[in-house]
XYZ file of C-alpha atoms in Angstrom:
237
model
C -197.201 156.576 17.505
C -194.261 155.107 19.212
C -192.095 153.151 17.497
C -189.507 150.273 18.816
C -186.468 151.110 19.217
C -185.252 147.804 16.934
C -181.082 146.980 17.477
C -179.913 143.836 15.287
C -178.213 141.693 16.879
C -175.211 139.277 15.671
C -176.041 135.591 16.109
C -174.449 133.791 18.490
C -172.698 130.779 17.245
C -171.589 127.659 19.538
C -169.375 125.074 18.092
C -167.974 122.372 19.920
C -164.382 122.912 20.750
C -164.232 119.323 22.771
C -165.016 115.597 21.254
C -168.307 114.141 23.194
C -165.891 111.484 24.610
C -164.110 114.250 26.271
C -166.476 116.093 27.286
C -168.182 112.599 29.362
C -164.529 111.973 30.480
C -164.608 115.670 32.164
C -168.154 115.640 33.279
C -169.017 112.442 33.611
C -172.151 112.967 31.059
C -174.078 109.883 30.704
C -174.903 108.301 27.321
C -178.563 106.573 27.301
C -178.899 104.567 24.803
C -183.101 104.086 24.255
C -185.338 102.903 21.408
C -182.990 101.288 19.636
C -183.365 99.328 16.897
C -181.661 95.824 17.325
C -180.589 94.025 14.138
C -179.948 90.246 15.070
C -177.353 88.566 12.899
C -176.839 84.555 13.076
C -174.552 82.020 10.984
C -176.075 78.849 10.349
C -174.552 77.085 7.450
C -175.994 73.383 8.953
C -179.021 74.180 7.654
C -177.827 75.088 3.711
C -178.219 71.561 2.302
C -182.178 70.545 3.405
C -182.983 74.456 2.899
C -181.828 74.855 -0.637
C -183.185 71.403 -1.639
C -186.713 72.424 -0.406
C -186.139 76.256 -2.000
C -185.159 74.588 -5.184
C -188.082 72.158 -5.615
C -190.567 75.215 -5.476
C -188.337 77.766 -7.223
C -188.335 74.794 -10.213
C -192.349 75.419 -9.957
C -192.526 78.685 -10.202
C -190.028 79.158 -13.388
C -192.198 76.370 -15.297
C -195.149 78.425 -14.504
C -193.371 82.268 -15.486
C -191.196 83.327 -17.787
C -188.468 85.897 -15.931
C -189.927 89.419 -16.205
C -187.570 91.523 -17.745
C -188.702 94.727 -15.418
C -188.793 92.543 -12.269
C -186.088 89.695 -12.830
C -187.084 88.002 -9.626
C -188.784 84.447 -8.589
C -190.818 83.971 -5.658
C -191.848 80.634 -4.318
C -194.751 79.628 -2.628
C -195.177 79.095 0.983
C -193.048 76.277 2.382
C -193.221 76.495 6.363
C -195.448 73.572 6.172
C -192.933 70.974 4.706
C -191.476 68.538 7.446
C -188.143 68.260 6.081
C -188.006 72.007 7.287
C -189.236 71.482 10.967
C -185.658 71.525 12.857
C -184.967 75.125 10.577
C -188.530 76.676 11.394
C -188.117 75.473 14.889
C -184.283 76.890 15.311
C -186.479 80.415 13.385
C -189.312 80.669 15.984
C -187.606 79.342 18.963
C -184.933 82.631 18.436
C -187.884 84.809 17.175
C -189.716 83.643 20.476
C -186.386 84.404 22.725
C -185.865 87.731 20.445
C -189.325 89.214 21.464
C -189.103 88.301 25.436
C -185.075 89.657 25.352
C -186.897 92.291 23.925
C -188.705 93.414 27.571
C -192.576 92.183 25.889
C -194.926 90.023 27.990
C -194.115 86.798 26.242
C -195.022 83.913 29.005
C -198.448 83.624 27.655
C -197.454 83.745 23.786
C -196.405 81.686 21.236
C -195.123 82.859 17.759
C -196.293 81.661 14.573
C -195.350 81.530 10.674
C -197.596 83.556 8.193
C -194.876 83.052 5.324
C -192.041 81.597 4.706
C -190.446 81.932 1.014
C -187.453 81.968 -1.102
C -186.695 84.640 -3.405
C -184.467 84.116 -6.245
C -183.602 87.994 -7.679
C -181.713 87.727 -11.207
C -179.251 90.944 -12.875
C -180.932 94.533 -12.000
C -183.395 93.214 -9.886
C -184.148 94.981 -6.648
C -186.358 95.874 -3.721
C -187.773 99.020 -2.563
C -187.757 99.883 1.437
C -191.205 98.145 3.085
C -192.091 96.442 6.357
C -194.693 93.652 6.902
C -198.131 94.257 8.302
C -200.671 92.058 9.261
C -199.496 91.286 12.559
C -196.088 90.438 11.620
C -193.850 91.166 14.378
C -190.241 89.639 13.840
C -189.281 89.290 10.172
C -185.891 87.290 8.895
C -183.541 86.188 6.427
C -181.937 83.094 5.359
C -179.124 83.358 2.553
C -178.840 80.168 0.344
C -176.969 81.964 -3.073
C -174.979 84.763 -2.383
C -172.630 85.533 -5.593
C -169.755 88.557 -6.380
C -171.745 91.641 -6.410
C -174.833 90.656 -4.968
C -177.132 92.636 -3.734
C -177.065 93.527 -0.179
C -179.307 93.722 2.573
C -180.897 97.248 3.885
C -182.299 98.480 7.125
C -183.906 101.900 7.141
C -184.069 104.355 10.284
C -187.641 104.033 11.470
C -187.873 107.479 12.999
C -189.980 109.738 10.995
C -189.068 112.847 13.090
C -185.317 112.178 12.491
C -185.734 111.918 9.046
C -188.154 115.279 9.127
C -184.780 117.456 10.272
C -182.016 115.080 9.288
C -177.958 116.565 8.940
C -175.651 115.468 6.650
C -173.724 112.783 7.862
C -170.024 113.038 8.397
C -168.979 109.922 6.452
C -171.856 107.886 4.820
C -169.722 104.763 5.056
C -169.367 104.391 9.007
C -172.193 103.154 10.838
C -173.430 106.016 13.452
C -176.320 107.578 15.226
C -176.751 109.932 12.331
C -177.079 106.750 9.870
C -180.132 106.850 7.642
C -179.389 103.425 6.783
C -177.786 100.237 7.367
C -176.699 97.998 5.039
C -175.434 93.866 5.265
C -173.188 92.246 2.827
C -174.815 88.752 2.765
C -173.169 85.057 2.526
C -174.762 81.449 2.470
C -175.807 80.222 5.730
C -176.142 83.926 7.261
C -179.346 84.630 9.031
C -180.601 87.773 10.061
C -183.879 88.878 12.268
C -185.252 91.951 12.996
C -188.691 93.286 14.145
C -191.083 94.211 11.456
C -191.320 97.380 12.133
C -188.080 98.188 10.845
C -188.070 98.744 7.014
C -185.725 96.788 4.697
C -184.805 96.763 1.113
C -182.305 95.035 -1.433
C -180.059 96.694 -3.567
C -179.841 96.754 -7.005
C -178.214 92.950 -7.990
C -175.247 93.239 -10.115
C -174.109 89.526 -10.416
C -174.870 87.332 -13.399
C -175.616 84.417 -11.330
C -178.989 85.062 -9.112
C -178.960 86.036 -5.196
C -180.970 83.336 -3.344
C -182.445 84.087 -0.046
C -185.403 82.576 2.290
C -187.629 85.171 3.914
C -189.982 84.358 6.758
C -191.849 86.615 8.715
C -193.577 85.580 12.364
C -196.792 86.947 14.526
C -197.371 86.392 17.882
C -200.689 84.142 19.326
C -201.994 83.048 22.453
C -200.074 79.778 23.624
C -202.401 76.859 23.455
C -203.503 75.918 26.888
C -200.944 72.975 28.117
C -200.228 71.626 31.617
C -196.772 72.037 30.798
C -196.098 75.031 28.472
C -192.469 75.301 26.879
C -190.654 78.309 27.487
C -191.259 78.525 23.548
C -193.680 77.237 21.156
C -193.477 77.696 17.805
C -196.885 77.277 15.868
C-alpha cells in the first residue's frame, strides 16, 4: 500500500509592517464605507419646558398607581403622542424621522411616518435596560432627554451584524470608537435627542445617580400618505 510521503510545513505568518493609512497613501487603496449604521444626534433644549410638563403629569399617574419595584426601579408612562400641547415636538420628531428615512436612499415620496408610542421613562438607582430593538413595523426609533443627573446612565447602540459578532477580535482599545467596536455608547444631557433606525439594538446602563434619569422614547412606522392634491414633502400621522 503506498503511503504519502507527508512533510510538515511551518506556517506562514503575515503581519502588517505598514499602517492602513500608509499603505492607501502608497497604493492609492480605496476605503468603501457600506452598510453603515448611522446614529443621528440632535440638541433641542426649546422643547424641555412643554415636554417635561406633559412627562410629569403622566409620570405623577403612574407612581399613584405603583409603588417603585425594588428589582426594576423604573416608571413608564402611558402613551402621550396624542396630547396637543406636544404637536410642534412630534412634528419637529416625524418631520426628521421622515427626512432620516428618504436621506437614507428608501422610496419615501409616497410615505408618511407615523407614531405607535411615544413615552417617558423615569429609571431610579440600579435600574437598567437590556440590548432590544422594536418590532412591529417600527422603523426609526428616538430619544428625548428631560433628567439627566451625575452618573446617569448612558445610552447604548449594539453592532447589528451577527456574522461580525460570530468571529469577532479583541479590540485594540475598548474606549475609542472604531470599526472593530461592539458597541457604542452616548453620555446623555437635557434637551439631547437622538434617532436611529430600529433595527439597531440599544440598551441603558446600569443608573448610578440618586436622583432618577428622565428620558422620552418614541418609536415611528412608515404608512401610505393619505391621498392629497398637494402632498407635503413630509407628513407626519
Amino acid at each position: 500500500m503506498a503511503v504519502a510521503n507527508m512533510k510538515t510545513k511551518a506556517k506562514k505568518v503575515c503581519k502588517a509592517a505598514e499602517s492602513v493609512a500608509e499603505i492607501v497613501l502608497q497604493t492609492h487603496l480605496q476605503v468603501a464605507h457600506q452598510f453603515s449604521c448611522p446614529i443621528y444626534i440632535i440638541e433641542r433644549p426649546d422643547f424641555l419646558k412643554i415636554v417635561s410638563t406633559v412627562s410629569e403629569e403622566a409620570l405623577e399617574v403612574k407612581r399613584k398607581e405603583n409603588n417603585l419595584n425594588e428589582i426594576y426601579p423604573v416608571y413608564m408612562t402611558d402613551n402621550y403622542f396624542g396630547d396637543p400641547r406636544m404637536a410642534g415636538f412630534t412634528e419637529f420628531v416625524g418631520t426628521t424621522a421622515w427626512n432620516i428615512l428618504n436621506e437614507q436612499g428608501y422610496a419615501m415620496q409616497d410615505k408618511a411616518v407615523s407614531f405607535t408610542e411615544m413615552w417617558t421613562q423615569e429609571h431610579h438607582k440600579h435600574s437598567a435596560m437590556d440590548a432590544h430593538v422594536h418590532g412591529y413595523g417600527s422603523q426609526i426609533v428616538g430619544f428625548y432627554f428631560l433628567e439627566t443627573p451625575e452618573n446617569c446612565s448612558n445610552i447604548v447602540f449594539h453592532d447589528p451584524r451577527a456574522a461580525k459578532v460570530q468571529i469577532d477580535l479583541p479590540e485594540q482599545d475598548v474606549n475609542v470608537a472604531t470599526p472593530a467596536s461592539r458597541m457604542i455608547n452616548f453620555t446623555p444631557k437635557p434637551g439631547m435627542m437622538i434617532f436611529s433606525n430600529s433595527w439597531l439594538s440599544h440598551s441603558f446602563t446600569r443608573h448610578a445617580a440618586d436622583k432618577p434619569i428622565k428620558f422620552v422614547h418614541f418609536n415611528l412606522t412608515v404608512i401610505p400618505a393619505p391621498q392629497t392634491a398637494c402632498p407635503a414633502p413630509a407628513e407626519v400621522i
